[in-house]
XYZ file of C-alpha atoms in Angstrom:
587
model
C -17.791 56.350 6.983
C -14.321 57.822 5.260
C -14.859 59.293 2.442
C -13.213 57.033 -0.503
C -13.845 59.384 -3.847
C -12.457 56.228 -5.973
C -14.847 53.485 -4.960
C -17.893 52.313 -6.622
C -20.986 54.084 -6.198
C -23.547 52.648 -8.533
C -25.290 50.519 -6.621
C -27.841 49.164 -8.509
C -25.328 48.153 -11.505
C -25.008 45.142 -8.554
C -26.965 42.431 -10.201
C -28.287 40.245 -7.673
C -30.066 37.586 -10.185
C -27.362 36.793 -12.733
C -28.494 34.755 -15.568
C -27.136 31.457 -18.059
C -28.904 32.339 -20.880
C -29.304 29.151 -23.159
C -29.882 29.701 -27.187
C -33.143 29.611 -28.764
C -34.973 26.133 -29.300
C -34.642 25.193 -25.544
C -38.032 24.619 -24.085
C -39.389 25.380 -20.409
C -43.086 24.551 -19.391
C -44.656 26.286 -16.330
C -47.309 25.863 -13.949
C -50.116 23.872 -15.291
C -48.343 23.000 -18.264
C -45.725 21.264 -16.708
C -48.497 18.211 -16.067
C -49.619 18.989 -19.528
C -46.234 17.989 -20.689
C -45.788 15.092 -19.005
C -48.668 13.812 -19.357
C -48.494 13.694 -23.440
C -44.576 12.038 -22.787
C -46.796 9.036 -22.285
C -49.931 9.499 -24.237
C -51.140 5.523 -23.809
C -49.704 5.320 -20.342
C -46.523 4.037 -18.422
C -45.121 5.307 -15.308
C -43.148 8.506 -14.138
C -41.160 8.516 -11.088
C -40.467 12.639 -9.218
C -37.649 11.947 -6.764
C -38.001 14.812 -4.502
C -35.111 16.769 -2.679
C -36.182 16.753 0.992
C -37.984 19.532 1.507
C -39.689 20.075 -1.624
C -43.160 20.754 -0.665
C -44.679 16.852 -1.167
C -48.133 18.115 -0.085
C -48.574 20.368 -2.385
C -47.056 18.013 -5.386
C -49.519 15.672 -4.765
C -51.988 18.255 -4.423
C -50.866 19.569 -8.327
C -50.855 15.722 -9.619
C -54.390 15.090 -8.465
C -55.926 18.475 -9.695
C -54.115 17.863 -13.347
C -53.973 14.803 -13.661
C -57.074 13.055 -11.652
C -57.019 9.578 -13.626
C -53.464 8.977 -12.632
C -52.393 6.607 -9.856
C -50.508 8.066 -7.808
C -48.215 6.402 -4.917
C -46.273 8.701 -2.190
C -43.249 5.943 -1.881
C -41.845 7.749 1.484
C -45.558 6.907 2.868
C -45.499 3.657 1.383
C -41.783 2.295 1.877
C -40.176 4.793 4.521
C -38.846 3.198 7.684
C -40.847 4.986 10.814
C -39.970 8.425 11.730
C -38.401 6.557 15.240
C -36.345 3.908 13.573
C -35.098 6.911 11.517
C -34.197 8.762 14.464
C -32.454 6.391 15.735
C -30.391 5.172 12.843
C -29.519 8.871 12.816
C -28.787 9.866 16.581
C -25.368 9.633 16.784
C -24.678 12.114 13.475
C -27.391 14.542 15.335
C -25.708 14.887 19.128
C -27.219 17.022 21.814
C -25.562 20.188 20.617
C -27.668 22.881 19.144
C -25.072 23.520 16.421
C -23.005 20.688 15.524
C -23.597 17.097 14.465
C -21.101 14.634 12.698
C -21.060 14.410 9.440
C -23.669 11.123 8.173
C -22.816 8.734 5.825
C -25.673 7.006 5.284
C -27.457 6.071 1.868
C -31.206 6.971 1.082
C -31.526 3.245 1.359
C -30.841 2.919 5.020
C -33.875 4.867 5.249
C -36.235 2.348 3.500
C -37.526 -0.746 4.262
C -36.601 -2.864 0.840
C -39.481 -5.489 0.986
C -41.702 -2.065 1.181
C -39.808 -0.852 -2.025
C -40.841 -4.533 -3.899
C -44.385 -3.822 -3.017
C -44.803 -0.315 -4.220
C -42.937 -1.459 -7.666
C -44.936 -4.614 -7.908
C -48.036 -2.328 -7.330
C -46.860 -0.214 -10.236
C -45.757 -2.704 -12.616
C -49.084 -4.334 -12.178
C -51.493 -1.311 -12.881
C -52.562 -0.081 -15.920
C -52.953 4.094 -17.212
C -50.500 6.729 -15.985
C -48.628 5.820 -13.108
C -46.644 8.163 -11.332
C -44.194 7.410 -7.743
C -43.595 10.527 -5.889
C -41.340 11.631 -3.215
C -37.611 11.696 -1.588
C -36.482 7.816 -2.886
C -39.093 7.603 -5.978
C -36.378 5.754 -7.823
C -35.773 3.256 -5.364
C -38.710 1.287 -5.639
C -37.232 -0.990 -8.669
C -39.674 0.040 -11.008
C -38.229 0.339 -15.017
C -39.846 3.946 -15.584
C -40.367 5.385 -18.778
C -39.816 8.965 -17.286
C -38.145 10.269 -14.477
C -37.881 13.608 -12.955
C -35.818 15.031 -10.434
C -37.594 17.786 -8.284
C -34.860 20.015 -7.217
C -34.583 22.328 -4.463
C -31.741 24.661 -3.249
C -30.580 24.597 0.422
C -30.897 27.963 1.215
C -34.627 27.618 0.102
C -34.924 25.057 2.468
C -33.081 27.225 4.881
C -35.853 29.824 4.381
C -38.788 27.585 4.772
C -37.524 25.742 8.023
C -37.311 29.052 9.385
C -41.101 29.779 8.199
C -41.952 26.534 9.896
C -40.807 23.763 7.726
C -40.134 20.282 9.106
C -37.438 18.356 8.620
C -37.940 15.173 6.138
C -40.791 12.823 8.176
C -39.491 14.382 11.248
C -42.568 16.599 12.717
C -40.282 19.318 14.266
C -41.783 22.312 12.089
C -41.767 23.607 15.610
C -38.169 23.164 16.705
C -35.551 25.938 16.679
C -34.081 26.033 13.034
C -30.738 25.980 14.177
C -31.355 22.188 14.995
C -33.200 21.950 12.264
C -30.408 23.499 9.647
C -27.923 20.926 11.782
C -30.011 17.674 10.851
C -30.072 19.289 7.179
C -26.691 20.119 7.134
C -25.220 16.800 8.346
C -27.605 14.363 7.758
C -30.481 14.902 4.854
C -28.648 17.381 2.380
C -25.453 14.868 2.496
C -27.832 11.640 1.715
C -29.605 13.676 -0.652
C -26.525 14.759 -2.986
C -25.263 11.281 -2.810
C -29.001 9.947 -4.237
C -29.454 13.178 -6.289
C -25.701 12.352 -8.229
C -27.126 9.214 -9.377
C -29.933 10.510 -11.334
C -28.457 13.087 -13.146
C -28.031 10.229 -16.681
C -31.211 8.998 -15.482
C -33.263 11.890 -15.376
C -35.556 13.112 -18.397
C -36.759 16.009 -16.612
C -35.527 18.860 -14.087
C -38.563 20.236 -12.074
C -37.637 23.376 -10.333
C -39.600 23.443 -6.911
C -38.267 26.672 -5.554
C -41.154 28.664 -5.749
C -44.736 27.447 -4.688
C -45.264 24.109 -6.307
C -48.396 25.576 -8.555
C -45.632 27.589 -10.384
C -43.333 25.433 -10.686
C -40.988 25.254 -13.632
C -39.903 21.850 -15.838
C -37.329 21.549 -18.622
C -35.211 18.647 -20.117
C -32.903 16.846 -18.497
C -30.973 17.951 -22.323
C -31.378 21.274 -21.428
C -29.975 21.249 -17.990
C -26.952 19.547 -19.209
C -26.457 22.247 -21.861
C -27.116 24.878 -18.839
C -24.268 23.185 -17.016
C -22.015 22.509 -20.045
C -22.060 26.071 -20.522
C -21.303 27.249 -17.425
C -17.952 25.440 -17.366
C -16.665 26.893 -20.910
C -16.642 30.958 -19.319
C -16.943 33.220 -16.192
C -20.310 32.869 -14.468
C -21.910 33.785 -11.267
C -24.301 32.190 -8.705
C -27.335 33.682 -7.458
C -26.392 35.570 -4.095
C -28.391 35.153 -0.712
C -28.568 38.266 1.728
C -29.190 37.505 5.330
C -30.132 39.974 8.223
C -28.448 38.986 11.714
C -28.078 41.134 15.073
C -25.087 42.743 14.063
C -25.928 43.839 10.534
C -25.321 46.935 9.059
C -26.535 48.830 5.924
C -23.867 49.337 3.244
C -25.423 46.816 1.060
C -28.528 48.116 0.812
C -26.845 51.864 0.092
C -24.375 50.898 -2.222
C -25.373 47.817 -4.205
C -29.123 48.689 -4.085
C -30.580 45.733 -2.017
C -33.729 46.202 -0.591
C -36.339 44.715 2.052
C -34.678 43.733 5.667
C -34.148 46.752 8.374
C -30.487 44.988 7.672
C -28.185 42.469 6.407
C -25.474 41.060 8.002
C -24.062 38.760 5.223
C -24.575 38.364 1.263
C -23.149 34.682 -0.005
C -21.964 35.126 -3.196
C -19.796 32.357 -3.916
C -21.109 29.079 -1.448
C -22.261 26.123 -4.488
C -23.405 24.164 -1.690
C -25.910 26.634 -0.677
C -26.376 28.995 -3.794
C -28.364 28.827 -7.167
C -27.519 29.269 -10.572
C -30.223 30.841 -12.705
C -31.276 29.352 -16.324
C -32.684 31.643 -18.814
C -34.729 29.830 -21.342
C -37.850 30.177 -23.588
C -38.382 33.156 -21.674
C -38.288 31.891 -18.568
C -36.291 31.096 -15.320
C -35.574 28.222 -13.884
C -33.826 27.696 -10.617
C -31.291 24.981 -9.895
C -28.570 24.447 -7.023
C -25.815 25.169 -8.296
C -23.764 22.596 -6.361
C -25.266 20.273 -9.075
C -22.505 22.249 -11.556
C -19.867 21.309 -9.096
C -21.603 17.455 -8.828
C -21.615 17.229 -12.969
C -18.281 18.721 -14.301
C -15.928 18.485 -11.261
C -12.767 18.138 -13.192
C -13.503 20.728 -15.574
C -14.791 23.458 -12.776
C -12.320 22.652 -10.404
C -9.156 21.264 -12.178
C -8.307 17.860 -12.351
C -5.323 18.405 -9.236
C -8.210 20.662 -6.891
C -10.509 17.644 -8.296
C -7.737 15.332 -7.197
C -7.512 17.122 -3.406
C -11.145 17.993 -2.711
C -13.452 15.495 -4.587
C -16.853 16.973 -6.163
C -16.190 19.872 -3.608
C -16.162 23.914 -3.971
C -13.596 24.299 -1.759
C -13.878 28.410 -1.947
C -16.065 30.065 -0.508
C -16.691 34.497 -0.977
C -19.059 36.370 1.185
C -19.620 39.418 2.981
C -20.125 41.032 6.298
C -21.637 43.953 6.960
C -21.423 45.585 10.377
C -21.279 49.538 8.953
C -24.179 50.904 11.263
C -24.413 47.346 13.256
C -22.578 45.797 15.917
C -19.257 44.153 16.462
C -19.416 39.748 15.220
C -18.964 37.613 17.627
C -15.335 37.012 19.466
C -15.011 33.387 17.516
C -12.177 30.820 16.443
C -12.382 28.275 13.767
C -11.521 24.440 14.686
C -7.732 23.190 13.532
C -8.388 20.270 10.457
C -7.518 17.651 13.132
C -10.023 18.652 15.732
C -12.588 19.037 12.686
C -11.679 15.872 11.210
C -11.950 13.808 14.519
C -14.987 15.177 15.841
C -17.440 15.993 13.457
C -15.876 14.069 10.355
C -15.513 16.524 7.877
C -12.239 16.553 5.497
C -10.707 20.166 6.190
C -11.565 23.043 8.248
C -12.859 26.708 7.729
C -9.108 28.699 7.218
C -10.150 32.025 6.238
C -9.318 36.021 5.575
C -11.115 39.288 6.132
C -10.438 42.228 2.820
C -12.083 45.127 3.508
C -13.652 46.741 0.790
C -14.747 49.902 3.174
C -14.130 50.988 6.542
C -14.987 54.196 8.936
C -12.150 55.868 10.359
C -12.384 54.197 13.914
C -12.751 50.759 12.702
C -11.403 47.831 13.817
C -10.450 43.788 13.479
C -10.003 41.768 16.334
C -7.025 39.105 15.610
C -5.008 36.936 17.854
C -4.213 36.884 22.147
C -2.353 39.669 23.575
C 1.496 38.944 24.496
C 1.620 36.631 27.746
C -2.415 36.818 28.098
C -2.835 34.808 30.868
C -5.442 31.831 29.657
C -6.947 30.847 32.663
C -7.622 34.130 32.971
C -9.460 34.864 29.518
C -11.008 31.116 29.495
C -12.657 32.260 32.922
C -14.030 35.594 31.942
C -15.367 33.839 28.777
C -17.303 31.471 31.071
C -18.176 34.850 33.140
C -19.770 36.469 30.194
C -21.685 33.451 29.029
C -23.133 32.455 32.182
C -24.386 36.260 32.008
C -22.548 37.042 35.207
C -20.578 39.643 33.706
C -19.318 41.340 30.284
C -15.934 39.673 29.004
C -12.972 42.446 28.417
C -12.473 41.266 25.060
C -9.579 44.305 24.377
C -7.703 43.160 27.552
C -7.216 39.869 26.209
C -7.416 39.844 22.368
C -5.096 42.727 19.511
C -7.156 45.701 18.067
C -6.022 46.380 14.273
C -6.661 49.212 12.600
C -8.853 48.092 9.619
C -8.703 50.750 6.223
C -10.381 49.773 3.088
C -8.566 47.413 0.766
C -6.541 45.889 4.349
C -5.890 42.417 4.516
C -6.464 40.360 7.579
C -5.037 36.434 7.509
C -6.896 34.164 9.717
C -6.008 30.208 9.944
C -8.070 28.435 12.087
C -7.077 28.324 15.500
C -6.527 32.267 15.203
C -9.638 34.292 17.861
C -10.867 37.150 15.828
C -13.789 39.264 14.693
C -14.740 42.244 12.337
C -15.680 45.136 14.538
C -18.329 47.455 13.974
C -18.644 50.112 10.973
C -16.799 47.520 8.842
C -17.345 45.758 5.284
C -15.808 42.714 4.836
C -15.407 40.455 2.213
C -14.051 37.282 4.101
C -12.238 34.930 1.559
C -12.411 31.269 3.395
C -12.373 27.421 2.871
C -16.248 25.955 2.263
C -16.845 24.500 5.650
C -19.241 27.703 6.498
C -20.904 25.930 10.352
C -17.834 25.677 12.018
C -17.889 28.609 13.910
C -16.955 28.387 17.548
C -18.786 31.492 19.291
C -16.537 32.229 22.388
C -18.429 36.130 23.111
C -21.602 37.532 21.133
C -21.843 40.998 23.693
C -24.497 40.472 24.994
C -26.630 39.805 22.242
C -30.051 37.367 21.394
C -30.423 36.026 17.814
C -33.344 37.627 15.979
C -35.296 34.721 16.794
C -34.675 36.037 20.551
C -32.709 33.296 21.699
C -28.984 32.969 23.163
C -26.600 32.678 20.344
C -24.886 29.464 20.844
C -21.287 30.022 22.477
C -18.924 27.183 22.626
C -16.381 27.637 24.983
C -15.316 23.706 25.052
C -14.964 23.352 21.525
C -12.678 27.019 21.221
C -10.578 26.596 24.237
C -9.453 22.884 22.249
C -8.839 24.991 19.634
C -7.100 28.509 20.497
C -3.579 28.872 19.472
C -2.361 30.671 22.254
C 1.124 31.332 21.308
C -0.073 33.276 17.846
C 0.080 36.706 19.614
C 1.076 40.218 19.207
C 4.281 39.714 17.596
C 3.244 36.441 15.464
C 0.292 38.068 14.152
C 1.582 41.100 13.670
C 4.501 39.251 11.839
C 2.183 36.254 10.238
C -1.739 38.224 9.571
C -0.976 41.543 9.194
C -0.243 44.037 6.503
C 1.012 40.975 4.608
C 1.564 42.157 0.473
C 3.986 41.507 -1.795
C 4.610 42.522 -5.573
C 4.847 39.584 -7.440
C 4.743 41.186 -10.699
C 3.573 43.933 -13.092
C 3.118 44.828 -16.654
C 1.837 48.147 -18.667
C -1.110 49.437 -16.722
C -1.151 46.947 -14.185
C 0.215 45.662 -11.142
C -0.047 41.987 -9.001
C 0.338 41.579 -5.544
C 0.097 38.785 -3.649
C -2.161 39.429 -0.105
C -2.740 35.724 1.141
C -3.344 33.687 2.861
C -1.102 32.747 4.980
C 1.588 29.469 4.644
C -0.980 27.070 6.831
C -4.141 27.810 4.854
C -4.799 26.460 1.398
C -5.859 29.147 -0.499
C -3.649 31.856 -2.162
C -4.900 35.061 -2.886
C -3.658 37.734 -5.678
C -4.813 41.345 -6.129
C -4.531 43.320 -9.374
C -4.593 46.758 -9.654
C -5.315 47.805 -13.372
C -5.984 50.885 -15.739
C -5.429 48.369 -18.657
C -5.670 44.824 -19.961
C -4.683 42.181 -17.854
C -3.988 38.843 -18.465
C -4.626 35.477 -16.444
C -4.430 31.869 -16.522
C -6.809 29.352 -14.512
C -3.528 27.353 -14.805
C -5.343 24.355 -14.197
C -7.448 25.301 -10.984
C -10.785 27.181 -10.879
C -10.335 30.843 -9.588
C -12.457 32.961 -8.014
C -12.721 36.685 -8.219
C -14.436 40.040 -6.715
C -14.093 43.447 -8.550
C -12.855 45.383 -5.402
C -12.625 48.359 -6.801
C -14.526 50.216 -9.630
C -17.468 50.081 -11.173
C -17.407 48.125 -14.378
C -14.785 45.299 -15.835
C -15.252 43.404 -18.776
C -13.859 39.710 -18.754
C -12.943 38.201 -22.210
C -11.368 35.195 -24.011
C -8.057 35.822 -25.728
C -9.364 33.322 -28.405
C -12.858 33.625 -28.013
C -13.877 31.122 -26.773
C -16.349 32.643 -24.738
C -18.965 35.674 -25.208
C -17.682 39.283 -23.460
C -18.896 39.380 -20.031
C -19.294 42.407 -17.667
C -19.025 42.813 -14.018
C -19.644 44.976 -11.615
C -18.215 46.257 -8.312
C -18.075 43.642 -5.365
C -19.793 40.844 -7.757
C -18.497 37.434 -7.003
C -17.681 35.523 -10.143
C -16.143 31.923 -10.973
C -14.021 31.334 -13.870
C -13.933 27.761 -14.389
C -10.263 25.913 -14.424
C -10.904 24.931 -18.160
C -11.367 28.280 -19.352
C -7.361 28.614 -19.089
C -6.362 32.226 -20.521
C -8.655 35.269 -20.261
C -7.928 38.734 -19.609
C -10.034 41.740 -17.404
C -9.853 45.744 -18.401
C -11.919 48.486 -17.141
C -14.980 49.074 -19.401
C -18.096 51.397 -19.566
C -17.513 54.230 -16.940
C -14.379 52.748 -15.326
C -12.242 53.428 -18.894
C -9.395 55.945 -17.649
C -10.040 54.846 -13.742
C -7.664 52.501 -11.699
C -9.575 48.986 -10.909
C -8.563 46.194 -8.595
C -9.688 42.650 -8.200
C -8.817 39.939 -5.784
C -8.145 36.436 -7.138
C -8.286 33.345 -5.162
C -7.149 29.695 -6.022
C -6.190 26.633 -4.582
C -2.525 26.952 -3.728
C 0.224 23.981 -5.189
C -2.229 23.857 -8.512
């Protein structure tokens, strides 16, 4: 790697488990307790309904129900009311297609996937019983029972993620077996989009939160009061959600040398700013509890995202930060992103994946793939392609598609349409729109997945979407080397580095020695510390606690924060910092 004497060093300062802390006299019960608890809610009896997240571990809920509470009925309601694993299938087929990767997007209700005279039955059951009484499982508060307590059982997606891969099933489905790619598709595009819609409803029903992403026998249960006051104050200042790292084939190592993560031989991305997969941790009673934090973006949508990104995006994160690591791995795969009509029309989802590579290190030699060549010919390229991924022959990827230069703290634009890839010896922090799946592989080198199977290349799907005439000159002109000074004060300077006029998202840097202000203006903004080691983010009225970050953290600063300011603190005082700001642009 070059040697870069002012970036950050202090690796473990990274702090890969950030924290909500809520103040004294909030209450969390774990393990056995949590049945102790909710047993003496009802003391002379009544009923209890745990609506489940698919993928929550059922049989080992009902495993903890019966060993705490043995004189309780108990009734499994997706047993009991759930249409047949084949009707479900069926109902189901045309969101799942034959494609490994991509489905369209379902809009089904959890209802479509119970038979209603079924739900009547289990409710007149419980109704008509006497003692505790509790309904468990995905669709517990279906059955039209009047509970006395319910509990939602929540579960992040990238814990499911981790258990399909361990050899999970999908919900009733029996394909523990199947290649997790499929598996993450029928997640991704059918059960985790039903599921949000069901969980959103329960969230002023709910008297309980149990957090199920750790073995069931551990779990952890606090008040539905509490969990509001989690997610009430994680809209009034800066927070961050609980990154993910991920190995993949072309991986590299800088994150484990210089933010002190430890365990895979490497890690190709970290996700440190994807609600819809990421957690937010609670800190309570001296405990932890886990949540998704997409429920933040589901409860306080207008006051997270603004009321105009509310306005343009629904209950959606529309942001997403992560980053790529390829410093000691391999090159990512040749790839284009689909244009918002093509994404719209064929797999039904509102907007499309624009997106942006800043480096925040680079070797000497490195590189970014980024547009076609001057008067490539197509047929020619669209043939090789199909060369290469028939395994025939290796695909000339430099004859056809621009080499840039990539230096730490570059810029790269990329709106969808645009073929690109990081090369190797890279580390990227790619500033996109949320839709993270909509990747169309068009050259992997070579390469199997870990799981030792083809990565999926769609050639169909990227030659429908390759904008041929963005080459040499336009990119150069449109992607490249793109900053501008938009203004400056005493110790500071801001620049503006993207994205570019057909993407959504706008993008500011600031260098700083000193204070700087900034305004959500309305819109929720998203930030990395780029450079440094230690800034210090603070209400001008204090309206919110002090709160320190570190280099290449992630954070959020909620749109109704409105005014707060950054310096350098602890051993950055005296040092130049920069950050990189994202927001919805027109907000």
């Amino acid at each position: 790697m070059a040697s870069h004497p002012s970036a950050s060093r202090r690796g473990p300062a990274y702090d890969a488990s950030p924290t909500i802390p809520l103040p004294d006299g909030h209450r969390v019960w774990r393990g056995a307790a949590v049945w102790t608890e909710l047993a003496a809610s009802l003391p002379d009896g009544g009923t209890i309904a745990i609506d489940t997240y698919p993928g929550v571990d059922l049989t080992a809920l009902r495993a903890e129900l019966a060993r705490h509470l043995p004189d309780a009925t108990v009734v499994d309601v997706e047993d009991a009311a759930a249409l047949p694993a084949e009707r479900i299938e069926a109902l189901i087929a045309g969101n799942l297609t034959d494609d490994r990767v991509f489905g369209v997007l379902s809009h089904h209700t959890l209802y479509d996937f119970y038979d209603s005279a079924e739900l009547d039955r289990v409710a007149a059951d419980v109704e008509s019983g006497s003692g505790l009484r509790i309904v468990v499982g995905w669709g517990a508060t279906l059955a039209p029972v009047l509970y006395d307590v319910v509990v939602l059982a929540d579960l992040a997606r990238w814990e499911i993620q981790k258990r399909q891969r361990a050899g999970a099933p999908n919900w009733r489905a029996g394909n523990g077996g199947e290649d997790t790619i499929r598996k993450v598709k029928r997640g991704f595009f059918v059960e985790w989009r039903v599921a949000d819609r069901h969980k959103r409803g329960l969230f002023d029903r709910m008297d309980f939160v149990l957090d199920t992403n750790g073995s069931v026998d551990d779990a952890r249960l606090l008040t539905a009061d509490s969990f509001h006051a989690a997610l009430d104050l994680a809209v009034s200042r800066p927070f961050r959600v609980v990154p993910f790292f991920d190995p993949g084939v072309w991986g590299g190592q800088w994150m484990k040398e210089n933010l002190g993560i430890s365990g895979e031989d490497n890690f190709a991305w970290c996700f440190d700013c994807v609600p819809e997969e990421n957690s937010l941790l609670i800190a309570a009673d001296g405990e932890v509890v886990e949540i998704p934090s997409i429920d933040l973006v589901f409860r306080h949508p207008r006051a997270l995202l603004g009321e105009r990104t509310h306005a343009r995006f629904g209950a959606e994160f529309p942001i997403r930060f992560d980053m790529l690591d390829t410093v000691g791995g391999g090159n990512l795969s040749l790839q284009v992103h689909p244009l918002t009509d093509y994404m719209q029309n064929t797999f039904g989802m509102p907007y499309t994946q624009d997106e942006s590579y800043y480096l925040l290190d680079a070797s000497d030699d490195a590189v970014v793939y980024l547009g076609v060549k001057t008067d490539v010919d197509r047929s020619a390229m669209l043939a090789d392609l199909h060369t290469a991924a028939s395994g025939s022959g290796s695909f000339p990827a430099e004859q056809y598609v621009n080499t840039f230069p990539a230096r730490k703290h570059d810029h790269f634009l990329i709106p969808a349409g645009t073929v690109h890839c990081s090369g190797a010896d890279s580390m990227v922090l790619e500033i996109s729109a949320t839709p993270y799946l909509f990747t169309f592989k068009m050259h992997d080198w070579g390469r199997l997945g870990l799981d030792g199977q083809p990565r999926p290349i769609h050639l169909e799907h990227a030659a429908a979407n390759i904008q041929w005439d963005r080459d040499t000159a336009w990119t150069e002109r449109n992607l490249v080397g793109r900053v501008d000074r938009t203004a400056e004060g005493p110790g500071w300077i801001e620049e503006r580095t993207g994205l570019h006029e057909l993407e959504f998202i706008e993008v500011r840097r600031h260098w700083f020695t000193e204070i700087v202000a900034h305004d959500t203006l309305g819109t929720v903004n998203v930030l990395n510390l780029v450079e440094g080691d230690e800034a210090i983010v603070e209400s001008p009225t204090g309206a919110f606690e002090p709160w320190v970050v570190h280099y290449a953290e992630t954070f959020i600063v909620p749109a109704a924060v409105g005014a707060y300011t950054i310096r350098p603190h602890g051993p950055s005082v005296g040092r130049r910092l920069a950050t990189v700001k994202a927001f919805v642009a027109g907000t």
